[in-house]
């Protein structure tokens, strides 16, 4: 599964994109896995109220299932316009 | 209906002319142009870096545009959003709406901007003396969005 | 703040460029352009004759513009209104508002248009097959105005 | 006193502007005078709900005093924008 990071999440994790092998079935479970892997992730996901997720480029919820997902993206609240 | 996500600048006059070209049934055109400001929170801004999510951005913009067209009697709409490094005074975003009636054109343009502010995958980093700061999403932008629900 | 009442056409791009010229503190520019439509009430319109009250018109427009500037934090405003004979597709009116924030720019532009519709001394006569018809003021335009009170 | 007419009021009265000698003290009294003078005016002022007045280029009410007024204008509800 490909994971993308944007804005300060990208800066904290240290990469814009990475390939991850996971058996997590939800977004929340995936985040738990990442947090345990390295403190960069713990830092990036320390305030979940400021984290948004998209599954295959669709905004999603943290408890959304990951089955069949090819791309998961994490980013702060959007500030377009 | 048409959206562009691009690094280069846009030409409001050319965009407006394209919207009107060859038709005489439009009564009202509203444009919104967003510009990079030279200061924020009393601090000077040297430049602005606009990051986005290629692929998702285009889909989000098309989705927003379709929602506006489903909700108001619009004859044409256009969204252009830039990314990359921009200087104060430069154009960031353009929204155009055309309708037989002014209220529909105004409302649709506000609706599109409210959605772009907090539902289009862009993130702004302001260049300040201490190396730059990611712009925080504002509660007022979420509030603005909630009035369309 | 600037108003023009004129027979000739206007150039939205030039007007917008003049508004922005040499400044980097503007965050939002909203434009409204009103156009002559080719039909009304299902009937074809060959042209539109715009009569006005020279002297009073300029004063009314300046007054409306001052009201908008007193009410919202605007950095610049511009009103251009044409008179005389116009063809379908031609531009009638331009309103421009500039502000640090988008809501002020949108609201002020709507406010200006609502006032122009029923408080600026212009009268429209639509050219139809049977010699022309004066456009009636609409209750909805009075209603639009009342929301600013 | 100069009186101006616009739009269909101008068409009904038959002139855009005229000089009128009057001793009327209000707009309403002036209209009564004009109505009696000629049926063109009676026609122009037949539906007063559709008539607006400006005194010296300021929108006014029908019971407004005319003292000192140099220019009175009659017209239908405005349709600008």
Coordinates of C-alpha atoms in Angstrom, one line a residue:
Chain A
X1 CA 0.0 0.0 0.0
X2 CA 1.3 3.4 -0.9
X3 CA 1.2 6.1 1.9
X4 CA 1.4 9.8 1.1
X5 CA 2.0 12.7 3.5
X6 CA 1.5 16.3 2.9
X7 CA 2.4 19.7 4.5
X8 CA 3.7 19.4 8.0
X9 CA 2.9 15.7 8.2
X10 CA 5.2 15.2 5.3
X11 CA 7.9 17.2 7.1
X12 CA 7.5 15.3 10.3
X13 CA 7.5 11.8 8.7
X14 CA 10.4 13.0 6.4
X15 CA 9.1 11.6 3.2
X16 CA 6.3 12.5 0.7
X17 CA 5.5 8.9 -0.1
X18 CA 6.4 5.4 0.9
X19 CA 5.4 1.8 0.2
X20 CA 4.1 0.0 3.4
X21 CA 3.3 -3.7 4.0
X22 CA 0.5 -3.8 6.5
X23 CA -2.2 -6.1 7.7
X24 CA -4.2 -3.2 9.3
X25 CA -7.8 -3.3 8.4
X26 CA -8.7 0.3 9.3
X27 CA -7.0 3.7 9.0
X28 CA -6.8 3.9 12.8
X29 CA -5.0 0.5 13.0
X30 CA -2.6 1.6 10.3
X31 CA -1.7 4.7 12.3
X32 CA -1.1 2.6 15.4
X33 CA 1.3 0.4 13.5
X34 CA 3.2 3.4 12.1
X35 CA 3.4 5.1 15.6
X36 CA 5.1 2.0 17.0
X37 CA 7.5 1.8 14.1
X38 CA 9.3 5.1 14.7
X39 CA 9.0 8.3 16.7
X40 CA 8.8 10.3 13.5
X41 CA 5.3 8.8 13.0
X42 CA 4.5 9.3 16.7
X43 CA 5.3 13.0 16.3
X44 CA 3.3 13.3 13.0
X45 CA 0.2 11.7 14.5
X46 CA 0.5 13.2 18.0
X47 CA -2.6 15.4 17.6
X48 CA -5.2 13.5 15.7
X49 CA -7.6 16.4 15.7
X50 CA -5.3 18.0 13.1
X51 CA -5.0 15.0 10.9
X52 CA -7.2 14.2 7.9
X53 CA -7.1 11.1 5.7
X54 CA -7.9 10.2 2.1
X55 CA -8.3 6.6 0.8
X56 CA -7.6 6.4 -2.9
X57 CA -8.0 10.2 -3.1
X58 CA -11.4 10.3 -1.4
X59 CA -11.7 12.0 2.0
X60 CA -12.4 9.3 4.6
X61 CA -12.9 8.7 8.3
X62 CA -10.3 7.3 10.6
X63 CA -12.4 4.2 11.2
X64 CA -12.8 3.5 7.5
X65 CA -11.8 0.0 6.3
X66 CA -8.6 -0.3 4.3
X67 CA -9.7 -3.4 2.3
X68 CA -8.7 -2.9 -1.4
X69 CA -7.1 0.5 -0.8
X70 CA -4.1 1.2 -3.0
X71 CA -3.2 4.7 -1.7
X72 CA -3.7 6.3 1.7
X73 CA -2.8 9.9 2.3
X74 CA -2.4 11.8 5.6
X75 CA -2.5 15.6 5.8
X76 CA -3.5 18.6 8.0
X77 CA -6.9 20.3 7.4
X78 CA -6.9 21.8 4.0
X79 CA -6.2 25.5 3.4
X80 CA -7.0 26.1 -0.3
X81 CA -8.5 29.1 -2.0
Chain B
X1 CA -17.6 23.4 -16.4
X2 CA -13.8 23.4 -16.4
X3 CA -11.1 23.2 -13.8
X4 CA -7.3 23.8 -14.0
X5 CA -4.6 23.1 -11.4
X6 CA -1.5 24.8 -12.6
X7 CA 1.8 26.4 -11.6
X8 CA 1.6 29.3 -14.0
X9 CA -0.4 32.5 -13.7
X10 CA -3.9 32.9 -15.2
X11 CA -5.5 35.7 -17.1
X12 CA -8.9 36.8 -15.7
X13 CA -9.9 38.7 -18.8
X14 CA -9.1 35.8 -21.1
X15 CA -11.0 33.4 -18.8
X16 CA -14.0 35.7 -18.7
X17 CA -14.0 36.2 -22.5
X18 CA -13.9 32.4 -23.0
X19 CA -16.9 32.1 -20.7
X20 CA -18.9 34.6 -22.7
X21 CA -17.7 33.7 -26.2
X22 CA -20.5 33.5 -28.7
X23 CA -23.4 33.6 -26.3
X24 CA -25.9 36.3 -25.5
X25 CA -28.0 34.5 -22.8
X26 CA -25.8 35.3 -19.8
X27 CA -27.1 38.0 -17.4
X28 CA -24.5 37.9 -14.7
X29 CA -20.8 36.9 -14.3
X30 CA -19.2 36.9 -10.9
X31 CA -15.5 36.5 -10.5
X32 CA -13.4 35.8 -7.4
X33 CA -9.7 36.3 -7.5
X34 CA -7.6 35.3 -4.5
X35 CA -4.2 37.0 -4.0
X36 CA -1.1 36.4 -1.9
X37 CA -1.0 39.1 0.9
X38 CA 2.2 40.6 2.1
X39 CA 1.4 40.1 5.8
X40 CA -0.6 37.8 8.1
X41 CA -1.1 38.2 11.9
X42 CA 0.9 41.4 11.7
X43 CA 3.9 39.6 10.3
X44 CA 5.6 40.2 7.0
X45 CA 5.2 37.4 4.4
X46 CA 8.1 37.0 1.9
X47 CA 6.4 34.4 -0.2
X48 CA 3.9 31.5 -0.1
X49 CA 4.4 27.9 -1.0
X50 CA 1.3 26.1 -2.1
X51 CA 1.5 22.3 -1.8
X52 CA -1.3 20.1 -3.3
X53 CA -2.2 16.5 -3.9
X54 CA -2.0 15.9 -7.6
X55 CA -4.8 13.8 -8.9
X56 CA -7.0 14.2 -5.8
X57 CA -7.0 18.0 -6.3
X58 CA -8.4 17.9 -9.8
X59 CA -11.1 15.4 -8.7
X60 CA -12.0 17.5 -5.7
X61 CA -12.4 20.6 -7.9
X62 CA -14.5 18.8 -10.4
X63 CA -16.7 17.5 -7.7
X64 CA -17.2 20.9 -6.1
X65 CA -18.0 22.4 -9.5
X66 CA -20.5 19.7 -10.2
X67 CA -22.2 20.3 -6.8
X68 CA -22.5 24.0 -7.6
X69 CA -24.0 23.3 -11.0
X70 CA -26.5 20.9 -9.5
X71 CA -27.6 23.5 -7.0
X72 CA -27.9 26.7 -9.0
X73 CA -29.0 27.5 -12.6
X74 CA -25.5 28.2 -13.9
X75 CA -24.6 28.7 -17.5
X76 CA -20.9 28.3 -17.0
X77 CA -18.3 27.8 -14.3
X78 CA -14.5 27.9 -14.2
X79 CA -12.0 27.2 -11.4
X80 CA -8.3 27.8 -11.7
X81 CA -6.0 27.1 -8.8
X82 CA -2.3 27.5 -8.7
X83 CA 0.4 25.7 -6.8
X84 CA 4.1 26.2 -6.1
X85 CA 5.9 29.3 -4.9
X86 CA 4.1 32.6 -5.2
X87 CA 5.0 36.1 -4.2
X88 CA 2.9 38.7 -2.5
X89 CA 0.4 40.3 -4.9
X90 CA 0.4 37.2 -7.2
X91 CA -2.9 35.5 -8.1
X92 CA -3.7 32.2 -6.3
X93 CA -7.2 31.2 -7.4
X94 CA -9.9 32.2 -9.8
X95 CA -13.6 31.2 -9.6
X96 CA -16.0 32.3 -12.3
X97 CA -19.8 31.8 -12.4
X98 CA -22.3 32.8 -15.1
X99 CA -26.0 32.7 -14.7
X100 CA -29.1 34.5 -16.1
X101 CA -29.6 36.0 -12.6
X102 CA -27.2 37.7 -10.2
X103 CA -28.1 36.0 -7.0
X104 CA -27.3 32.5 -8.4
X105 CA -24.0 33.7 -9.8
X106 CA -23.0 35.3 -6.4
X107 CA -24.1 32.4 -4.3
X108 CA -22.4 29.8 -6.4
X109 CA -19.2 31.7 -6.4
X110 CA -19.3 32.0 -2.6
X111 CA -20.1 28.3 -2.3
X112 CA -17.2 27.3 -4.6
X113 CA -14.8 29.5 -2.6
X114 CA -16.0 28.1 0.8
X115 CA -15.5 24.6 -0.4
X116 CA -12.1 25.4 -1.9
X117 CA -10.9 26.9 1.4
X118 CA -11.4 23.7 3.4
X119 CA -12.2 20.8 1.1
X120 CA -9.7 21.1 -1.7
X121 CA -6.3 19.4 -0.9
X122 CA -4.1 22.5 -0.8
X123 CA -1.8 23.5 2.0
X124 CA -0.2 26.9 2.3
X125 CA 3.2 27.7 3.9
X126 CA 3.9 31.3 4.5
X127 CA 7.5 32.4 4.2
X128 CA 8.4 34.3 7.3
X129 CA 11.7 35.4 8.9
X130 CA 12.0 32.2 10.9
X131 CA 11.8 29.8 8.0
X132 CA 8.1 29.5 7.3
X133 CA 4.8 28.6 8.9
X134 CA 2.0 26.3 7.7
X135 CA -1.2 28.2 7.6
X136 CA -3.8 26.9 10.1
X137 CA -7.3 26.0 9.0
X138 CA -9.6 28.5 10.5
X139 CA -12.8 27.7 12.3
X140 CA -14.5 30.5 10.4
X141 CA -13.9 28.6 7.2
X142 CA -15.6 25.5 8.6
X143 CA -18.5 27.7 9.7
X144 CA -18.7 29.3 6.2
X145 CA -19.0 25.8 4.8
X146 CA -21.7 24.7 7.2
X147 CA -24.2 27.3 5.9
X148 CA -24.5 25.4 2.7
X149 CA -25.6 22.1 4.4
Chain C
X1 CA -13.5 54.6 -4.5
X2 CA -14.4 55.6 -8.0
X3 CA -17.6 55.6 -10.2
X4 CA -18.1 56.1 -13.9
X5 CA -21.3 56.6 -15.8
X6 CA -20.6 56.3 -19.5
X7 CA -21.9 55.3 -22.9
X8 CA -18.8 53.4 -24.0
X9 CA -17.8 49.9 -23.0
X10 CA -15.5 49.0 -20.1
X11 CA -12.5 46.6 -19.8
X12 CA -12.8 44.4 -16.8
X13 CA -9.2 43.4 -17.0
X14 CA -7.9 47.0 -17.1
X15 CA -10.2 47.9 -14.2
X16 CA -9.0 45.0 -12.1
X17 CA -5.4 45.8 -12.9
X18 CA -5.9 49.4 -11.9
X19 CA -7.4 48.2 -8.6
X20 CA -4.4 46.0 -7.8
X21 CA -1.6 48.2 -9.2
X22 CA 1.4 48.5 -7.0
X23 CA -0.1 46.9 -3.9
X24 CA 0.4 43.6 -2.3
X25 CA -2.1 43.8 0.7
X26 CA -5.2 42.7 -1.1
X27 CA -6.4 39.2 -0.4
X28 CA -9.7 39.0 -2.4
X29 CA -11.2 40.8 -5.4
X30 CA -14.8 40.1 -6.4
X31 CA -16.2 41.4 -9.7
X32 CA -19.7 41.5 -10.9
X33 CA -20.4 42.0 -14.6
X34 CA -24.0 42.5 -15.8
X35 CA -24.8 41.7 -19.4
X36 CA -27.7 42.3 -21.8
X37 CA -29.6 39.1 -22.2
X38 CA -31.2 38.1 -25.6
X39 CA -34.5 37.2 -24.0
X40 CA -36.8 38.0 -21.2
X41 CA -40.1 36.4 -20.2
X42 CA -39.7 34.0 -23.1
X43 CA -39.6 36.9 -25.6
X44 CA -36.7 37.8 -27.8
X45 CA -34.8 41.1 -27.0
X46 CA -33.3 43.0 -30.0
X47 CA -31.6 45.6 -27.9
X48 CA -31.8 47.5 -24.6
X49 CA -32.1 51.3 -24.1
X50 CA -30.7 52.5 -20.8
X51 CA -32.0 55.9 -19.7
X52 CA -30.5 57.6 -16.7
X53 CA -30.7 60.9 -14.8
X54 CA -27.4 62.7 -15.4
X55 CA -26.1 64.3 -12.2
X56 CA -28.3 62.4 -9.9
X57 CA -26.9 59.1 -11.2
X58 CA -23.3 60.0 -10.3
X59 CA -24.3 61.2 -6.8
X60 CA -26.4 58.0 -6.2
X61 CA -23.5 55.8 -7.2
X62 CA -21.0 57.7 -5.0
X63 CA -23.4 57.5 -2.1
X64 CA -23.9 53.7 -2.5
X65 CA -20.1 53.3 -2.8
X66 CA -19.5 55.3 0.4
X67 CA -22.1 53.2 2.3
X68 CA -20.3 50.0 1.3
X69 CA -16.9 51.3 2.3
X70 CA -18.4 52.4 5.7
X71 CA -19.8 49.0 6.3
X72 CA -17.0 46.6 5.2
X73 CA -13.2 46.7 5.5
X74 CA -12.7 47.4 1.8
X75 CA -9.4 48.4 0.2
X76 CA -10.8 49.5 -3.1
X77 CA -14.1 49.7 -4.9
X78 CA -15.1 50.6 -8.4
X79 CA -18.5 51.0 -10.1
X80 CA -19.0 51.5 -13.9
X81 CA -22.5 51.8 -15.3
X82 CA -23.3 52.3 -19.0
X83 CA -26.2 54.1 -20.5
X84 CA -27.6 54.4 -24.1
X85 CA -28.5 51.6 -26.6
X86 CA -26.9 48.2 -25.9
X87 CA -27.1 44.9 -27.8
X88 CA -27.5 41.4 -26.3
X89 CA -24.2 40.1 -24.9
X90 CA -22.9 43.7 -24.2
X91 CA -21.7 44.7 -20.8
X92 CA -24.0 47.0 -18.7
X93 CA -22.5 47.3 -15.3
X94 CA -19.3 46.5 -13.4
X95 CA -18.8 46.3 -9.7
X96 CA -15.4 45.6 -8.2
X97 CA -14.5 45.1 -4.5
X98 CA -11.2 44.4 -2.9
X99 CA -10.6 43.4 0.7
X100 CA -8.1 41.4 2.8
X101 CA -10.9 38.8 3.3
X102 CA -13.2 37.1 0.9
X103 CA -16.5 37.5 2.8
X104 CA -16.3 41.3 2.9
X105 CA -15.5 41.4 -0.8
X106 CA -18.4 39.2 -1.6
X107 CA -20.9 40.9 0.6
X108 CA -20.0 44.4 -0.5
X109 CA -20.3 43.4 -4.1
X110 CA -23.8 42.0 -3.5
X111 CA -24.8 45.0 -1.5
X112 CA -23.6 47.4 -4.3
X113 CA -25.5 45.4 -6.9
X114 CA -28.7 45.2 -4.8
X115 CA -28.6 49.0 -4.4
X116 CA -27.8 49.7 -8.1
X117 CA -30.8 47.5 -9.1
X118 CA -33.4 49.7 -7.3
X119 CA -31.8 52.9 -6.0
X120 CA -29.7 54.1 -8.9
X121 CA -31.7 56.3 -11.4
X122 CA -31.5 54.0 -14.4
X123 CA -34.5 52.7 -16.5
X124 CA -34.3 49.9 -19.0
X125 CA -36.4 49.6 -22.1
X126 CA -36.2 46.3 -23.9
X127 CA -36.5 46.3 -27.6
X128 CA -39.2 43.8 -28.6
X129 CA -41.2 43.1 -31.8
X130 CA -44.0 45.5 -30.7
X131 CA -41.8 48.5 -30.2
X132 CA -40.3 48.1 -26.8
X133 CA -41.3 47.6 -23.2
X134 CA -40.1 49.3 -20.0
X135 CA -38.7 46.8 -17.6
X136 CA -40.7 46.6 -14.5
X137 CA -39.1 46.9 -11.1
X138 CA -39.3 43.5 -9.4
X139 CA -40.4 42.8 -5.8
X140 CA -37.5 40.4 -5.5
X141 CA -35.1 43.4 -6.0
X142 CA -36.8 45.3 -3.2
X143 CA -36.6 42.2 -1.0
X144 CA -32.9 41.8 -1.8
X145 CA -32.4 45.4 -0.6
X146 CA -34.2 44.9 2.6
X147 CA -31.8 42.3 3.9
X148 CA -29.1 45.0 4.3
X149 CA -31.3 47.1 6.6
Chain D
X1 CA -39.2 75.4 -11.1
X2 CA -37.8 72.8 -13.5
X3 CA -39.6 69.5 -13.8
X4 CA -38.0 66.4 -15.4
X5 CA -39.6 63.2 -16.5
X6 CA -37.9 59.9 -17.1
X7 CA -38.8 56.6 -18.8
X8 CA -42.6 56.0 -19.4
X9 CA -43.5 59.1 -17.4
X10 CA -41.4 61.1 -20.0
X11 CA -43.2 59.4 -22.8
X12 CA -46.7 60.0 -21.3
X13 CA -46.0 63.7 -20.6
X14 CA -44.3 64.1 -23.9
X15 CA -41.3 66.0 -22.8
X16 CA -38.1 65.3 -20.8
X17 CA -38.0 68.7 -19.1
X18 CA -40.2 71.8 -18.6
X19 CA -40.2 75.0 -16.7
X20 CA -43.3 75.3 -14.5
X21 CA -44.6 78.2 -12.4
X22 CA -46.4 76.9 -9.4
X23 CA -47.5 77.9 -5.9
X24 CA -47.8 74.3 -4.8
X25 CA -46.0 73.7 -1.4
X26 CA -45.7 69.9 -1.6
X27 CA -45.0 67.4 -4.3
X28 CA -48.5 66.0 -4.0
X29 CA -50.0 69.4 -4.5
X30 CA -47.8 70.0 -7.6
X31 CA -49.0 66.7 -9.1
X32 CA -52.7 67.8 -8.5
X33 CA -52.0 71.0 -10.4
X34 CA -50.4 69.2 -13.3
X35 CA -53.2 66.6 -13.4
X36 CA -55.8 69.4 -13.9
X37 CA -53.7 71.1 -16.5
X38 CA -53.8 68.4 -19.2
X39 CA -54.8 64.8 -19.6
X40 CA -51.2 63.9 -20.5
X41 CA -50.4 64.5 -16.8
X42 CA -53.5 62.7 -15.6
X43 CA -52.3 59.7 -17.7
X44 CA -48.7 59.9 -16.4
X45 CA -49.8 60.1 -12.8
X46 CA -52.7 57.7 -12.9
X47 CA -51.0 55.0 -10.8
X48 CA -49.1 56.7 -8.1
X49 CA -47.8 53.4 -6.7
X50 CA -45.5 53.4 -9.8
X51 CA -44.2 57.0 -9.5
X52 CA -41.1 58.1 -7.6
X53 CA -39.9 61.6 -7.1
X54 CA -36.6 63.3 -6.6
X55 CA -36.2 66.9 -5.3
X56 CA -32.9 68.5 -6.4
X57 CA -31.6 65.0 -7.3
X58 CA -32.4 63.5 -3.9
X59 CA -35.1 60.7 -3.6
X60 CA -38.0 62.2 -1.7
X61 CA -41.5 61.5 -0.5
X62 CA -44.8 62.7 -2.1
X63 CA -45.6 64.8 0.9
X64 CA -42.2 66.5 0.9
X65 CA -42.2 70.3 0.9
X66 CA -41.2 72.1 -2.3
X67 CA -39.8 75.3 -0.7
X68 CA -36.5 76.2 -2.3
X69 CA -36.6 73.3 -4.7
X70 CA -35.1 74.1 -8.1
X71 CA -35.6 70.8 -9.8
X72 CA -38.2 68.1 -9.3
X73 CA -38.0 64.8 -11.2
X74 CA -40.7 62.1 -11.7
X75 CA -39.9 58.6 -12.8
X76 CA -40.9 55.0 -12.4
X77 CA -39.2 52.6 -9.9
X78 CA -35.5 52.4 -10.9
X79 CA -34.2 49.4 -12.8
X80 CA -30.4 49.8 -12.8
X81 CA -27.6 47.2 -12.5

